Structures are given as structure tokens and as C-alpha cells.
């Protein structure tokens, strides 16, 4: 094992850097075996410790355990997502279940749990600091939530459920993927793939109504065709297994189990939140559809708007009303300038400096750029930032942030290593890369996630991860700096003339940003409502095919022209894994906080206000999960988030007043 380059602690400057230059598929099996074995030795030593359990010999020791496996899983995530190939895909199929089994082994270790429980039970008289109390409490609750207190037979059943669920998730993903790998041939041999990135542009631009209907119906029927790829039985099984697991663990439903560790805390709170937004959105959508219908009425012959017509007529209206042409915007958004803009904005707001060090540390692809982040006043090292901007084969689609090393200080400073991953399209050789408004927003969004991890300052790595309904706050908020005037003046300069983006164009962009938000929000919101209803049924559901319509009827029904953004038979957030089940509401929950947090800047000195930025850093960005996130938000804002800011930002307030 000694010659495996992945098993050693990371070497080099900055507290060590990932050895991307030596990462290869053949090293992972041996390294995973070594990592699992090391973790097992560490856990056995803690569980079998001869002294009575204490914070130091149990909880702190757990914080130090499994570090090799943690490094390997983070590197493997990059292999899977950024530079994959058939060898990595085969490793994924083989090792995901083995890694899950290793995690179960740890959680079900009775001697270990008894020691954690003993420390937990003596907390009131322990004299531990608040951070330590929180760490112990969270660790104990995590074990309990995952079944540590069950008897042997129930643990066995739980393990079987977890394994069957993992298999069902894979089955669901494979079936939907098979339906997405089909296509429709339309005009002149043009092929429309059965995926959103292909279907939506067609629905937006094609005047051929009968073809729009065919393409739309095929897309909305993924997983729902009564053939070998129909997912309805798979989903029914998943929902039933989840309900059984929740019962076994002593929870009223899967939703209650999933939501224990979120800001919303329980399904009732999340559902009430969704229903508060619902009437304003519904009112806005009705107004939007009336506008579209007025255009469709002038068609020859007149058209009654159906779901497959919405995007087409919305585009007609957008062109006529807002007159924003993407081609007018992109010349101002040269990629390297916008990267500099994002970094500059952080430097100005948070007292850090970015120094590019590309070429001096290993990278996982030659196009990756790297910066060292230092504290401007002291020059002290704070973080590394990797940026991988371009699409290529072997890299998954979309944009995401990841963390190669999380910050903590328990045994001396461990500094964070973060990365942002985009899928921008490269320009011709020698030409500047110009990005769209939406790409520029994505760049700032992902950079908000990176800032969240790079500015983190916590003692224990067990208090780093924030709840699912909090994580999009730093990113959604950071997007709002993109169109600030000072930033545009410096960085959004026309690539030929050097002129900054004119304010008239910025105003047009801002006006258009409220366009069709009723429709977009409703198709999302309906999904979130169905998700929560489905996952609070204590016994699962009898007939999944009618469930969504019934759930929406319970809240008053949907306008005929709007359909769920994700119908249940292909709702990957819910059935591709557990991660967003009973959690689809999280996006809107975070965005309410982001819109309200932005108001804190509007109400004070604007986006660069030092005092507000300082509070943002202290309470929202740097303290991980050291205190309850709702309390952290109150410390930043002086009160709970107010939903009005979001309704305003999306243009809904006029509709209800
Ligand atoms: Zn995000």
C-alpha cells in the first residue's frame, strides 16, 4: 500500500494540496481498502478505549477518525464529476455500495454508540463549552436518527431497506435516462432530444404548434409510458420503503425524519411556508396567462393557450415588451473580466486578497486556474480556490461548487480548499470568451458557495455542514452583486470599445428579470407542495398516478395551462436519491432569505457597506453550523426573514395588492 499515491496525507505548500497529478482509476480500490481499514482501526480504538468515555477520548477522537477516507471520497467526487471515464464509472458502481456499507458499520457499532451516549447523557454537568455541547448533541442525534438505538433485528431490517432503496434509486435513474435518450425528429430532419436543454428552446421558438404539442407531451411523459421504463412501480416502492424506515426509526413520516435537521424543522412549517407564497403566485400567473392569451387571440386562427404554448407566447411577449436582446449583453461579459469582478467584489467586501498561483500546484485538468486567498491586512494564508470553467467530455453538465478540504481549527489551522465548476463554451482560438447574463449569474452564484466555505472559521469539522434549506443563501445572495454599478464600471466593459455597460441596458435587464416569474415559480412551487404531501403519508400511497393531481386539488388546484416542472414519474430530486426528498421547498426557502438579506444592504449603505458586509461574514458565512441557522440569521438581520422581499423581487406584490 505504501506506493499508492492517494493514501498518504497531502503534501506540499498550503497545508498540503490534493495530488491530482497522480490520481488514476487503478489507485482507488487499494486506497479505499486502506481508508476503510484505517477508519475501522480508529473506530475500534475509540470503542474499546480502556478509560471511561469523555469528550476528548470519544467525541474529539471521532472528529480525528476517517480522515483518509474523507480525502479519498472528496477526490473520487472530482473523478466522477469532472474527469470521468468508463474506468471511473465502473469504480462508482462497485464502490458506492461498499462505502455505504462501511458507513452503516460505523453507525451500528454498539460499543461506540454507548460511549457517545454516555458523553451525551452527562452534558448538563459536563462544564463543556457551547461549541462542544453542540458537537456532542449533533453527533448523538445523527447516530440515533440513523438507527443506532434499534435492536439487532430492526437494524438488520433498516440495513436491508437502505440497500433496497439504493438499488431502487439506481433503477429509477436508469429508466428516466433511457427515456431521455430518445428524441423527436421535427422540421427538415432537426432532432429534438428528450431533455430540457433541447426541449425548452424548441418550445420557446417553434411556430409549429402541432410539433410543440408532440415534443412537450413526450418530454412530460418520461417514465410514464406504461412500458419497461415506466417508473411508477419503482416510485411506489421507494415511497413505501421510506415510510417503513421512518416508522422503524420512530418518526411520523419520511418528511418528519428528513427534516429534523433543517431550518424549517418539520413538514408542517415547510408546507405552511409554501402555502403562504401560493396565492400571490397564483394571482400573478393568471395575469400572465391573460397577457399571453391576448397575443394568441390575434393569431390566425386564434389559439387557446395550452401548456405547450406557454413558452412560445411568453417569448413573443418578452420581445415586444422588454426588448432585451442577449446579443446586446454578452459583449460586456468577457469571462476573464467577470472572474476578476467576482474576486474583486470579495476582496472589497471581506478584506481578503486573491493571488493567482496557477502552474505551481497540481490540477485535475490543464484548464483549471488556482488562487491563493490571504487576509489582506496580515498576509496570512486563508484558502485555495480552484476554478474549472469550460465544458468538455467527461465533465457532468450544470454548474456546482465543491470542497476538497473543509476548514477547522481543532488541532491547529486546517485551511479550506474550494472549487467552482462551470460549463461555459470556449470561444474560437484567440477570441475572447463572452458569456451570457445567465452564465454570469451562475459564475457569481457558484462563487457565493465558494466564499461560504473559504470564509468559514469553525473549531470542529463536525460543525461545518449547514442544513439543506440554508446552503443556497450565500450563493443566491452573491448573485446580486453582479449588476452593481461600481462592479460594472470596472469589469463589464465592451470587449471591442472598452465602454462600460450602459445603465439603460442594466435597467432593461432588471425590468425583464420579473418577466414570467409567476409561471416559473408556480411550476416549481407545485412540485414542492406535492413532494411534501407525498412524504408525509405515514403508509405511502396506493395510486401514484393520480396522487399529484389530488395533492394539488387539496390546495385549490392549478391553472390548466401550467403543469408541474417535474412530474412524479421523472422527479429525480425525489427519487434519484434521498437528498432532496421532502426537501424541494429548500430552494425557495433559501431564496426568501437571500432576497431579504439583500434588502439589508439596500436599507443601509448599499452593496459595499462595510458594516453590513461584516455582519454577513460573521453570522452567515463564517460560523458554519456552530449555532442554529435561524438564530444566526436573526443576528445578521435583527429579525426573522421577511417573505415580502422575495415577492417584490419576483414581481408578485402588485398582483396581491
Ligand atoms: Zn447553488
XYZ file of C-alpha atoms and ligand atoms in Angstrom:
658
model
C 0.000 0.000 0.000
C 2.950 2.277 0.683
C 3.397 3.081 -3.023
C -0.238 4.146 -3.520
C -0.099 7.927 -4.138
C -3.631 8.503 -2.815
C -3.245 7.134 0.712
C -0.613 9.500 2.135
C -1.598 12.810 3.753
C -1.491 15.558 1.129
C 1.981 17.031 0.737
C 3.236 20.429 -0.411
C 2.558 24.046 0.473
C -0.680 25.478 1.912
C -1.022 22.662 4.419
C -0.823 20.150 1.578
C -2.667 20.053 -1.741
C -4.581 17.217 -3.468
C -2.236 15.132 -5.662
C -4.413 15.498 -8.784
C -1.411 14.812 -10.994
C -1.135 11.305 -9.554
C -4.865 10.465 -9.424
C -5.701 7.438 -11.608
C -8.518 4.859 -11.523
C -6.225 1.954 -10.663
C -5.181 3.602 -7.374
C -8.694 3.899 -5.913
C -9.543 0.267 -4.975
C -6.359 -0.157 -2.927
C -6.730 3.313 -1.430
C -10.403 2.755 -0.497
C -9.490 -0.563 1.130
C -6.748 1.190 3.099
C -9.062 4.076 4.055
C -11.830 1.758 5.265
C -9.310 -0.337 7.209
C -7.781 2.751 8.805
C -11.199 4.059 9.826
C -12.094 0.650 11.285
C -8.879 0.647 13.382
C -9.570 4.183 14.595
C -13.182 3.385 15.498
C -12.211 0.149 17.253
C -9.664 2.067 19.309
C -12.315 4.624 20.360
C -14.992 1.988 21.044
C -12.594 -0.175 23.037
C -10.879 2.646 24.936
C -9.984 1.445 28.472
C -10.898 4.749 30.202
C -14.482 5.945 30.854
C -15.893 7.953 27.940
C -15.052 11.686 27.837
C -15.346 14.446 25.258
C -11.659 14.072 24.412
C -11.329 10.308 24.190
C -14.637 9.831 22.344
C -16.060 12.908 20.586
C -12.795 14.662 19.705
C -11.322 11.294 18.767
C -14.255 10.736 16.371
C -13.501 14.112 14.792
C -9.994 12.812 14.042
C -11.164 9.461 12.650
C -11.749 8.620 9.000
C -9.644 11.445 7.595
C -8.018 9.295 4.903
C -11.400 8.032 3.722
C -12.703 11.615 3.728
C -9.816 12.751 1.492
C -10.388 9.819 -0.862
C -14.144 10.405 -1.157
C -13.565 14.074 -1.984
C -11.015 13.178 -4.666
C -13.304 10.496 -6.043
C -16.114 13.050 -6.324
C -13.887 15.065 -8.671
C -13.040 11.917 -10.639
C -16.759 11.129 -11.027
C -17.962 14.629 -11.863
C -15.116 16.416 -13.611
C -12.896 13.896 -15.407
C -14.903 10.694 -15.604
C -14.355 7.780 -17.996
C -15.547 4.143 -18.184
C -12.996 3.071 -15.574
C -14.251 5.634 -13.037
C -17.877 4.724 -13.867
C -17.159 1.064 -13.137
C -15.489 2.063 -9.853
C -18.558 4.081 -8.935
C -20.901 1.087 -9.403
C -18.584 -1.117 -7.385
C -17.628 1.231 -4.560
C -20.730 3.312 -3.741
C -22.449 0.314 -2.053
C -19.218 -0.690 -0.292
C -18.708 2.830 1.041
C -22.331 2.917 2.207
C -21.844 -0.407 3.989
C -18.745 0.940 5.718
C -20.737 3.942 6.918
C -23.514 1.651 8.264
C -20.906 -0.435 10.076
C -19.746 2.675 11.925
C -23.258 3.880 12.792
C -24.336 0.443 14.063
C -21.235 -0.088 16.251
C -22.836 -0.596 19.675
C -19.765 -0.094 21.843
C -19.034 3.159 20.019
C -22.593 4.430 20.344
C -22.702 3.577 24.074
C -19.688 5.839 24.636
C -21.168 8.703 22.607
C -24.432 8.283 24.510
C -22.595 8.314 27.842
C -20.937 11.643 26.995
C -24.285 12.987 25.804
C -26.095 11.902 28.985
C -23.642 13.753 31.212
C -23.757 17.008 29.218
C -25.672 19.110 31.785
C -22.926 18.700 34.390
C -20.022 18.445 31.948
C -18.781 22.039 32.019
C -18.115 21.770 28.269
C -18.115 24.897 26.082
C -21.247 25.625 23.985
C -19.479 24.509 20.782
C -18.577 21.204 22.369
C -22.086 20.714 23.704
C -23.486 21.337 20.224
C -20.998 18.923 18.662
C -21.834 16.147 21.136
C -25.552 16.711 20.735
C -25.422 16.670 16.951
C -23.226 13.602 16.828
C -25.520 11.730 19.224
C -28.649 12.753 17.295
C -27.070 11.760 13.992
C -26.408 8.249 15.274
C -29.919 7.941 16.702
C -31.529 9.212 13.507
C -29.628 6.605 11.539
C -30.757 3.731 13.755
C -28.053 3.336 16.422
C -30.639 2.727 19.156
C -32.576 -0.004 17.336
C -32.403 -3.645 18.374
C -30.494 -6.143 16.265
C -33.447 -7.300 14.178
C -34.560 -3.755 13.425
C -31.014 -2.758 12.484
C -30.965 -5.651 10.062
C -34.263 -4.573 8.546
C -33.060 -0.947 8.324
C -29.910 -2.035 6.554
C -31.972 -4.091 4.105
C -34.250 -1.093 3.449
C -31.256 1.165 2.835
C -29.806 -1.303 0.364
C -33.103 -1.820 -1.441
C -33.598 1.938 -1.655
C -30.117 2.370 -3.136
C -30.981 -0.220 -5.785
C -34.376 1.440 -6.479
C -32.748 4.866 -6.872
C -30.365 3.419 -9.448
C -33.284 1.693 -11.222
C -35.237 4.972 -11.295
C -32.276 6.930 -12.707
C -31.615 4.307 -15.381
C -35.265 4.268 -16.530
C -35.546 8.058 -16.773
C -32.194 8.271 -18.527
C -33.402 5.715 -21.080
C -36.448 7.886 -21.828
C -34.271 10.991 -22.045
C -32.006 9.249 -24.533
C -34.837 9.311 -27.080
C -35.662 12.152 -29.451
C -38.230 13.572 -31.839
C -37.462 14.456 -35.439
C -39.198 17.706 -36.372
C -38.778 20.022 -39.349
C -36.244 19.252 -42.008
C -34.694 16.415 -40.038
C -33.997 18.608 -36.971
C -33.645 16.309 -33.940
C -35.036 17.400 -30.558
C -33.503 15.332 -27.750
C -35.914 14.489 -24.943
C -34.061 16.689 -22.431
C -34.864 20.107 -21.004
C -31.903 21.862 -22.643
C -33.153 20.703 -26.020
C -36.939 20.819 -25.484
C -37.279 24.262 -23.882
C -35.557 26.212 -26.687
C -37.740 24.397 -29.229
C -40.942 25.196 -27.302
C -39.813 28.814 -26.997
C -39.094 29.393 -30.673
C -41.031 26.969 -32.860
C -44.166 28.406 -34.515
C -45.284 24.829 -35.382
C -47.944 24.260 -32.751
C -48.659 20.597 -33.576
C -44.931 19.814 -33.204
C -44.709 21.719 -29.928
C -47.513 19.520 -28.607
C -45.749 16.300 -29.639
C -42.385 17.382 -28.191
C -43.937 18.696 -24.955
C -46.036 15.562 -24.350
C -43.083 13.273 -24.936
C -40.937 15.265 -22.518
C -43.607 15.381 -19.817
C -44.209 11.625 -20.191
C -40.695 10.496 -19.281
C -41.046 7.469 -17.027
C -44.811 7.390 -17.608
C -45.400 5.378 -20.776
C -46.536 2.032 -19.382
C -43.509 0.305 -20.907
C -40.311 -1.230 -19.479
C -39.080 2.227 -18.486
C -42.231 3.208 -16.613
C -41.163 4.304 -13.123
C -44.484 4.310 -11.283
C -43.936 0.922 -9.581
C -40.380 1.970 -8.684
C -41.640 5.192 -7.121
C -44.412 3.435 -5.222
C -41.820 1.050 -3.789
C -39.479 3.923 -2.838
C -42.253 5.828 -1.066
C -43.368 2.686 0.775
C -39.793 1.806 1.873
C -39.235 5.350 3.090
C -42.454 5.263 5.109
C -41.426 1.949 6.676
C -37.954 3.267 7.505
C -39.451 6.349 9.180
C -41.773 4.139 11.270
C -38.870 1.920 12.272
C -36.924 4.983 13.410
C -39.877 6.339 15.376
C -40.926 9.207 13.100
C -44.428 10.121 11.908
C -43.298 10.083 8.263
C -40.301 10.230 5.937
C -40.746 14.003 5.790
C -40.519 14.298 9.566
C -37.391 12.128 9.589
C -35.683 14.040 6.762
C -36.475 17.457 8.171
C -35.295 17.096 11.756
C -32.007 18.808 10.991
C -33.270 21.629 8.763
C -34.154 25.259 9.441
C -37.828 24.586 8.764
C -37.559 21.638 11.203
C -40.812 19.888 10.241
C -43.079 19.342 7.220
C -45.899 21.445 8.686
C -43.666 24.539 8.781
C -42.409 23.976 5.244
C -45.897 23.338 3.867
C -47.288 26.425 5.621
C -44.441 28.451 4.090
C -45.233 27.157 0.593
C -48.924 27.926 1.015
C -48.151 31.495 2.070
C -46.479 32.127 -1.294
C -49.091 30.182 -3.250
C -51.944 32.771 -3.544
C -49.646 35.586 -4.716
C -48.061 33.315 -7.308
C -51.407 32.021 -8.495
C -52.717 35.555 -8.923
C -49.601 36.554 -10.865
C -49.837 33.505 -13.145
C -53.455 34.251 -14.017
C -52.451 37.766 -15.048
C -49.525 36.414 -17.090
C -51.689 33.878 -18.894
C -54.263 36.551 -19.697
C -51.487 38.580 -21.357
C -50.357 35.566 -23.371
C -53.937 34.722 -24.347
C -54.385 38.253 -25.689
C -51.497 37.643 -28.098
C -52.745 34.168 -29.020
C -56.201 35.618 -29.751
C -54.681 37.639 -32.574
C -53.281 34.502 -34.263
C -54.990 33.215 -37.391
C -56.871 31.083 -36.413
C -56.992 32.198 -32.743
C -55.309 29.836 -30.293
C -56.496 28.818 -26.831
C -53.318 28.558 -24.757
C -52.325 25.026 -23.804
C -49.284 24.067 -21.688
C -47.139 23.555 -24.812
C -47.928 27.117 -25.961
C -46.821 28.985 -22.848
C -43.109 29.354 -23.606
C -43.785 30.289 -27.238
C -46.191 33.140 -26.476
C -44.121 34.228 -23.481
C -41.211 34.738 -25.858
C -43.383 36.834 -28.190
C -44.419 38.973 -25.237
C -40.868 39.255 -23.905
C -39.531 40.518 -27.214
C -42.358 43.013 -27.585
C -42.334 44.326 -24.015
C -38.772 44.285 -22.802
C -36.731 44.355 -25.946
C -33.705 42.795 -24.263
C -31.513 41.054 -26.753
C -28.924 38.666 -25.348
C -26.574 39.700 -28.179
C -26.617 43.219 -26.761
C -25.439 41.984 -23.334
C -22.722 39.387 -23.969
C -20.108 41.773 -25.461
C -19.824 43.308 -21.981
C -19.333 39.983 -20.191
C -15.848 38.793 -21.127
C -15.190 35.723 -18.990
C -11.782 36.641 -17.552
C -13.070 40.105 -16.663
C -16.092 38.629 -14.899
C -13.897 36.200 -12.950
C -11.806 39.209 -11.856
C -15.031 41.003 -10.959
C -16.176 38.180 -8.670
C -12.793 38.056 -6.898
C -12.617 41.861 -6.619
C -16.051 42.005 -5.078
C -14.965 39.548 -2.359
C -11.698 41.433 -1.787
C -13.534 44.684 -1.319
C -16.203 43.244 0.967
C -14.299 40.789 3.137
C -10.699 42.024 3.478
C -9.136 39.119 1.594
C -6.836 39.107 -1.451
C -6.653 36.591 -4.302
C -3.200 35.781 -5.727
C -3.183 33.582 -8.806
C -0.822 30.608 -8.407
C -1.846 28.599 -11.485
C 1.032 26.368 -12.557
C 2.540 25.952 -9.082
C 0.167 23.274 -7.700
C -1.304 20.145 -9.353
C -4.707 20.448 -11.089
C -7.208 17.814 -12.273
C -7.389 19.346 -15.762
C -4.929 21.666 -17.569
C -7.561 24.424 -17.876
C -8.096 24.724 -14.116
C -6.882 28.030 -12.608
C -5.863 28.313 -8.943
C -5.675 31.216 -6.494
C -4.298 31.542 -3.011
C -6.560 33.567 -0.727
C -4.825 35.573 2.007
C -6.004 38.025 4.649
C -5.214 41.414 3.164
C -4.120 43.027 6.431
C -1.820 40.258 7.700
C -0.960 38.335 4.542
C -1.855 35.127 6.391
C -2.852 32.150 4.248
C -6.602 31.519 4.341
C -7.696 29.235 1.477
C -7.115 27.888 -2.020
C -9.622 28.400 -4.822
C -9.714 26.198 -7.956
C -11.763 27.337 -10.952
C -12.714 24.976 -13.796
C -14.783 26.965 -16.285
C -15.235 25.028 -19.513
C -17.439 22.205 -20.797
C -15.706 19.050 -22.058
C -16.373 15.327 -22.429
C -16.180 13.500 -19.094
C -17.453 16.501 -17.122
C -21.045 16.467 -15.953
C -23.403 19.232 -17.095
C -24.513 22.169 -14.986
C -22.521 24.220 -12.520
C -21.530 23.313 -8.984
C -19.207 24.137 -6.126
C -17.266 21.540 -4.223
C -14.991 21.426 -1.266
C -11.723 19.499 -1.484
C -10.880 20.247 2.142
C -13.071 21.726 4.833
C -11.748 24.271 7.335
C -11.439 23.600 11.094
C -9.034 24.527 13.871
C -9.379 21.793 16.499
C -5.748 20.653 16.166
C -4.347 23.806 14.564
C -5.499 25.541 11.415
C -6.683 23.278 8.608
C -7.359 25.680 5.734
C -10.150 25.202 3.171
C -9.704 24.215 -0.465
C -12.729 25.062 -2.625
C -13.596 24.764 -6.268
C -16.134 26.134 -8.710
C -17.119 24.177 -11.778
C -18.931 25.692 -14.744
C -19.753 24.522 -18.241
C -19.070 27.627 -20.315
C -18.365 27.250 -24.004
C -14.893 28.235 -25.144
C -14.510 30.856 -27.873
C -12.579 30.322 -31.100
C -8.787 30.226 -30.598
C -7.506 33.726 -29.924
C -11.019 35.120 -29.441
C -12.260 36.343 -26.049
C -14.842 34.164 -24.280
C -18.082 36.135 -23.976
C -20.682 34.762 -21.579
C -24.420 35.334 -21.307
C -26.190 37.132 -18.477
C -27.363 33.787 -17.140
C -23.795 32.393 -17.250
C -22.503 35.480 -15.430
C -25.153 34.954 -12.752
C -24.098 31.299 -12.490
C -20.458 32.357 -12.076
C -21.390 34.640 -9.169
C -23.782 32.056 -7.714
C -21.170 29.304 -7.501
C -18.607 31.785 -6.224
C -21.026 32.534 -3.369
C -20.838 28.847 -2.377
C -17.022 29.010 -2.578
C -16.915 32.130 -0.383
C -19.113 30.355 2.157
C -16.540 27.585 2.537
C -13.423 29.782 2.181
C -14.513 32.281 4.844
C -15.547 29.544 7.268
C -13.981 29.701 10.717
C -15.083 26.818 12.951
C -13.298 24.750 15.572
C -14.797 21.345 14.751
C -15.280 19.852 11.315
C -18.448 18.245 12.699
C -19.924 21.760 12.930
C -19.156 22.782 9.345
C -22.045 21.457 7.256
C -25.132 23.683 7.103
C -28.715 22.461 6.518
C -30.037 21.832 3.018
C -32.524 24.709 3.281
C -29.696 27.131 4.198
C -26.951 26.319 1.671
C -28.378 28.336 -1.210
C -28.489 31.555 0.834
C -24.820 32.564 0.323
C -24.965 31.706 -3.381
C -28.329 33.278 -4.237
C -27.291 36.389 -2.358
C -23.888 36.705 -4.031
C -25.527 36.806 -7.487
C -26.990 40.177 -6.586
C -23.575 41.921 -6.706
C -23.258 41.209 -10.445
C -25.282 44.195 -11.627
C -23.971 46.719 -9.101
C -22.834 49.878 -10.858
C -19.292 50.053 -9.472
C -18.567 46.494 -10.484
C -19.974 47.003 -13.989
C -17.932 50.189 -14.439
C -14.736 48.356 -13.671
C -15.285 44.968 -15.273
C -18.328 44.836 -17.594
C -16.577 46.646 -20.428
C -17.399 46.091 -24.081
C -14.762 43.767 -25.457
C -14.226 45.962 -28.530
C -14.895 49.544 -27.415
C -13.929 49.281 -23.724
C -17.107 51.186 -22.773
C -18.818 50.071 -19.538
C -22.301 48.560 -19.792
C -24.775 51.449 -20.175
C -27.230 51.996 -17.323
C -30.151 51.946 -19.771
C -29.262 48.343 -20.613
C -28.946 47.427 -16.921
C -32.384 48.937 -16.283
C -33.868 46.890 -19.103
C -32.287 43.723 -17.686
C -33.714 44.459 -14.251
C -37.193 45.148 -15.570
C -37.133 41.935 -17.591
C -35.999 39.930 -14.558
C -39.580 39.917 -13.246
C -40.937 38.660 -16.534
C -42.873 35.366 -16.407
C -41.797 34.763 -12.803
C -45.341 33.741 -11.877
C -45.230 30.830 -14.302
C -41.686 29.796 -13.313
C -42.463 29.995 -9.601
C -45.777 28.149 -9.850
C -44.390 25.171 -11.770
C -41.672 24.927 -9.073
C -43.958 25.570 -6.095
C -46.475 22.926 -7.142
C -43.644 20.357 -7.180
C -42.587 21.342 -3.679
C -46.157 21.012 -2.396
C -46.589 17.564 -3.965
C -43.204 16.432 -2.580
C -44.149 17.394 0.966
C -47.643 15.891 0.768
C -46.271 12.625 -0.638
C -43.585 12.256 2.004
C -45.856 12.914 4.967
C -48.190 9.980 4.175
C -47.417 7.540 7.014
C -48.120 4.470 4.864
C -47.031 5.562 1.404
C -49.595 5.838 -1.402
C -51.989 3.467 -3.159
C -52.052 5.019 -6.627
C -49.115 7.177 -7.574
C -50.591 8.038 -10.994
C -53.351 10.215 -9.518
C -51.501 11.451 -6.440
C -50.090 14.741 -7.762
C -53.451 15.932 -9.127
C -55.135 15.062 -5.841
C -52.457 16.830 -3.811
C -52.831 19.980 -5.910
C -56.631 19.779 -5.735
C -56.253 19.813 -1.936
C -54.641 23.272 -2.164
C -57.177 24.617 -4.652
C -55.912 23.270 -7.975
C -53.604 24.537 -10.739
C -54.495 26.688 -13.739
C -54.983 24.355 -16.716
C -52.092 25.964 -18.628
C -49.394 25.179 -16.024
C -48.034 21.706 -15.313
C -45.526 20.544 -12.682
C -41.964 21.362 -13.670
C -41.098 17.778 -12.717
C -43.942 15.261 -12.841
C -43.524 12.435 -10.320
C -42.545 9.706 -12.855
C -39.295 11.594 -13.629
C -38.770 13.719 -10.497
C -35.072 12.984 -9.975
C -34.708 15.261 -6.934
C -37.131 12.988 -5.087
C -36.395 9.521 -6.434
C -32.815 9.570 -7.791
C -31.603 9.632 -4.173
C -32.829 10.730 -0.753
C -31.139 14.102 -0.928
C -33.991 16.409 -1.948
C -36.888 14.204 -0.853
C -39.101 16.277 1.462
C -36.580 18.981 0.567
C -37.604 20.507 -2.751
C -39.001 23.502 -0.844
C -35.400 24.372 0.134
C -34.657 26.453 -2.964
C -37.474 28.879 -2.272
C -36.781 28.878 1.469
C -33.160 29.935 0.813
C -34.229 32.482 -1.760
C -36.589 34.166 0.697
C -33.587 34.682 2.989
C -31.384 35.843 0.095
C -33.923 38.430 -1.070
C -34.443 39.658 2.499
C -30.687 39.720 3.204
C -30.141 41.849 0.086
C -32.687 44.296 1.491
C -30.363 44.727 4.481
C -27.830 46.215 2.029
C -30.432 48.283 0.204
C -31.607 49.741 3.531
C -28.096 50.662 4.704
C -25.172 51.854 2.618
C -25.669 49.660 -0.479
C -23.777 46.564 -1.644
C -20.380 47.664 -0.309
C -21.498 48.858 3.113
C -18.648 47.699 5.407
C -20.744 47.168 8.498
C -23.430 45.078 6.759
C -20.789 43.038 4.915
C -19.026 42.455 8.205
C -22.210 41.171 9.812
C -22.851 38.985 6.776
C -19.430 37.467 7.080
C -19.632 36.899 10.831
C -23.139 35.468 11.111
C -23.973 34.000 7.714
C -20.703 32.975 6.058
C -18.058 32.154 8.630
C -19.656 30.294 11.514
C -20.574 27.057 9.716
C -23.235 25.312 11.749
C -21.828 26.435 15.103
C -25.157 27.888 16.124
C -28.686 27.296 14.924
C -29.047 28.875 11.469
C -32.328 30.660 12.223
C -30.622 32.316 15.198
C -27.618 33.176 13.000
C -29.944 34.862 10.519
C -31.556 36.884 13.325
C -28.101 38.014 14.450
C -27.417 39.252 10.923
C -30.767 40.867 10.255
C -32.111 41.647 13.719
C -35.249 39.645 12.950
C -36.570 36.614 11.037
C -36.554 36.746 7.222
C -39.498 38.579 5.717
C -41.145 36.953 2.710
C -42.115 40.347 1.199
C -38.654 40.937 -0.289
C -38.925 37.807 -2.412
C -42.467 38.590 -3.539
C -41.226 42.033 -4.570
C -38.143 40.723 -6.360
C -40.296 38.378 -8.419
C -42.945 40.994 -9.118
C -45.756 39.322 -7.164
C -46.697 42.097 -4.774
C -48.586 44.157 -7.333
C -50.723 41.096 -8.042
C -51.972 40.694 -4.459
C -52.347 44.331 -3.504
Zn -26.279 26.694 -5.561
